[in-house]
Coordinates of C-alpha atoms in Angstrom, one line a residue:
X27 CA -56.9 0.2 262.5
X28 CA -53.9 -1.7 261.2
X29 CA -53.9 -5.5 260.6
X30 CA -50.9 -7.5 259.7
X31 CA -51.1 -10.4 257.5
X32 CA -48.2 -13.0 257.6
X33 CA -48.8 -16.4 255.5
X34 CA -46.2 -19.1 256.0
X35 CA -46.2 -22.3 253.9
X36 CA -44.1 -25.2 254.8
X37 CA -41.5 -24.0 251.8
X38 CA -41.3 -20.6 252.1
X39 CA -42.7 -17.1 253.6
X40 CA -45.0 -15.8 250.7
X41 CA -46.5 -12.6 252.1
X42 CA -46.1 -9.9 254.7
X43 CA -47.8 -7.0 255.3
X44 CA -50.7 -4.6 255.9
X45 CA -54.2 -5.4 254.7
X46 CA -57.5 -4.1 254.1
X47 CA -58.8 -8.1 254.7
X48 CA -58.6 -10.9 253.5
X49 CA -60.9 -14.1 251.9
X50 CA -60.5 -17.4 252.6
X51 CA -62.3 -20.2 252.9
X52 CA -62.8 -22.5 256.1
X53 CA -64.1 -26.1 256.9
X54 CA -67.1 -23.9 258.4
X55 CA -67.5 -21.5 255.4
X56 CA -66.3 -18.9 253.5
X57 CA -64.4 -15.8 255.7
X58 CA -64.1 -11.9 255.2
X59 CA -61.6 -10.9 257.7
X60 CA -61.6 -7.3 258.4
X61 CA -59.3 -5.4 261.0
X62 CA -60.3 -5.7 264.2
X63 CA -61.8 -9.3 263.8
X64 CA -62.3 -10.9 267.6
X65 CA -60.2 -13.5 267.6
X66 CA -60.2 -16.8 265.7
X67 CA -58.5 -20.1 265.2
X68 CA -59.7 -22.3 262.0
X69 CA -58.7 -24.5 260.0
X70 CA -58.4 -23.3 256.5
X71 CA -59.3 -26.1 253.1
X72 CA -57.8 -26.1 249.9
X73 CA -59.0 -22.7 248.0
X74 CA -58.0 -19.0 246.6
X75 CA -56.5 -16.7 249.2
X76 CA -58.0 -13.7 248.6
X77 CA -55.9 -10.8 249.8
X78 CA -56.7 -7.1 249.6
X79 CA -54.0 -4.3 250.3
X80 CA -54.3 -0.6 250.0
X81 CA -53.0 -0.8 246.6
X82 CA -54.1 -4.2 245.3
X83 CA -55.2 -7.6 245.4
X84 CA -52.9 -10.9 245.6
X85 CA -54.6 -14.3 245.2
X86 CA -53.0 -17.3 246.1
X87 CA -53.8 -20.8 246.2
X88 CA -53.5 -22.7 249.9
X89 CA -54.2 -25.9 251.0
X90 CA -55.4 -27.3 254.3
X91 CA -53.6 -25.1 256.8
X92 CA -54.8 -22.9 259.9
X93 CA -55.9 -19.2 260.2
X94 CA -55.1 -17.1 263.5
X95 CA -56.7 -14.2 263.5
X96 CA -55.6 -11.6 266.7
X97 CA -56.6 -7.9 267.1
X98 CA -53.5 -6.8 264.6
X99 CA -51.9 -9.3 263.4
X100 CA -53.0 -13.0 261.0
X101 CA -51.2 -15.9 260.4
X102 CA -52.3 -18.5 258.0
X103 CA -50.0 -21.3 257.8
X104 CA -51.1 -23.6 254.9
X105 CA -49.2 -27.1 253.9
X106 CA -49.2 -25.9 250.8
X107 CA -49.1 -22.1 248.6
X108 CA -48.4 -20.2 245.8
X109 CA -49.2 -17.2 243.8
X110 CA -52.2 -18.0 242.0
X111 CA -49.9 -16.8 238.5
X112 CA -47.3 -18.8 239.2
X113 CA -49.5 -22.1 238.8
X114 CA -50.0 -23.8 234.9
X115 CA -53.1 -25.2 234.2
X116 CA -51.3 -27.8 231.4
X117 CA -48.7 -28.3 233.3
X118 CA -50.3 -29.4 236.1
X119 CA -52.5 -31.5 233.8
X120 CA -49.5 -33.1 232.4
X121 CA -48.3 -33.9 235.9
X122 CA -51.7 -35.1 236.6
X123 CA -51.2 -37.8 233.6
X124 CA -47.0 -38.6 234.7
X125 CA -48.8 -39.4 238.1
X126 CA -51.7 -41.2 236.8
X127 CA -49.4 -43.2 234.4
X128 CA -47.2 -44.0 237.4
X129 CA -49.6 -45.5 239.5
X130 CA -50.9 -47.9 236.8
X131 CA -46.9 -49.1 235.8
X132 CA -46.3 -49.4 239.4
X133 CA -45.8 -53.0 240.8
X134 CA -45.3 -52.4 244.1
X135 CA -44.5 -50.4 246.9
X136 CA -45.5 -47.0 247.6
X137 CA -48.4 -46.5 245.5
X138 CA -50.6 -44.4 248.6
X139 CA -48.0 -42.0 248.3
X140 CA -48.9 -41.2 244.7
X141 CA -52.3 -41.5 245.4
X142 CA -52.0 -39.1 247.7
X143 CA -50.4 -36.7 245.6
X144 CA -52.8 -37.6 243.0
X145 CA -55.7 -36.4 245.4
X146 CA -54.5 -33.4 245.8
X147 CA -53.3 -32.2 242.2
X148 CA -56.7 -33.3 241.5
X149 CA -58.5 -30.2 244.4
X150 CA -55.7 -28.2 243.4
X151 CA -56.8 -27.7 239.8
X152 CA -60.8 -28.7 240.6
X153 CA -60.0 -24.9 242.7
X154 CA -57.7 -23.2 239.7
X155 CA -60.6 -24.6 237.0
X156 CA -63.3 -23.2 239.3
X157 CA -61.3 -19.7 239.9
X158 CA -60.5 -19.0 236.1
X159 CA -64.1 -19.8 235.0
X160 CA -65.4 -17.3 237.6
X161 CA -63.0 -14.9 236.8
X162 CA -62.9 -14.8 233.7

């Protein structure tokens, strides 16, 4: 049995394709989706993507989104993905500190919209730390 995985981020279609399964992680735990998983709709948290094809395995890194799985085919629509080796540690520590030394110069305005991206560069490389200590 065939399953088709298709994940959509708000910026851009990063994979297509047939899969063996897939390993995300949920708000209700961690999920191994095989083909010919009954159908589900989830909501997905911040985490490493696991995804395993005939040939190989692509890891990417997704934020909150949702997971549909239906007899062939899976969407997962995060807000936010990329290829796991496309992310920088440093950099995204440097952008961490730009952010950081933002919010403290900042005299007004739209500080909650730093703090938000604050937030999440912060779960972004809490996940990327985790990932490369584990898999090492």
């Amino acid at each position: 049995m065939n399953t088709y995985l298709h994940v959509i981020s708000l910026e851009k279609y990063l994979f297509h394709g047939y899969i063996k399964k897939i390993h995300v992680n949920g708000y209700e735990g961690v999920l191994n989706i095989y083909p010919g998983h009954s159908p589900l709709l989830t909501m997905v948290r911040p985490s490493v993507l696991r995804i395993f094809t005939e040939f190989e395995e692509k890891k990417l890194y997704v934020s909150n989104g949702i997971l549909e799985v239906q007899p062939n085919v899976i969407y997962i629509l995060p807000d936010e993905s990329c290829f796991l080796n496309e992310l920088n540690y440093n950099q995204l520590i440097k952008k961490r500190n730009d952010i950081k030394n933002r919010i403290v110069h900042m005299k007004h305005g739209n500080q909650h919209i730093l703090q938000d991206q604050l937030v999440n560069l912060k779960i972004k490389l809490k996940i990327i730390k985790k990932y490369l200590i584990l898999h090492k």
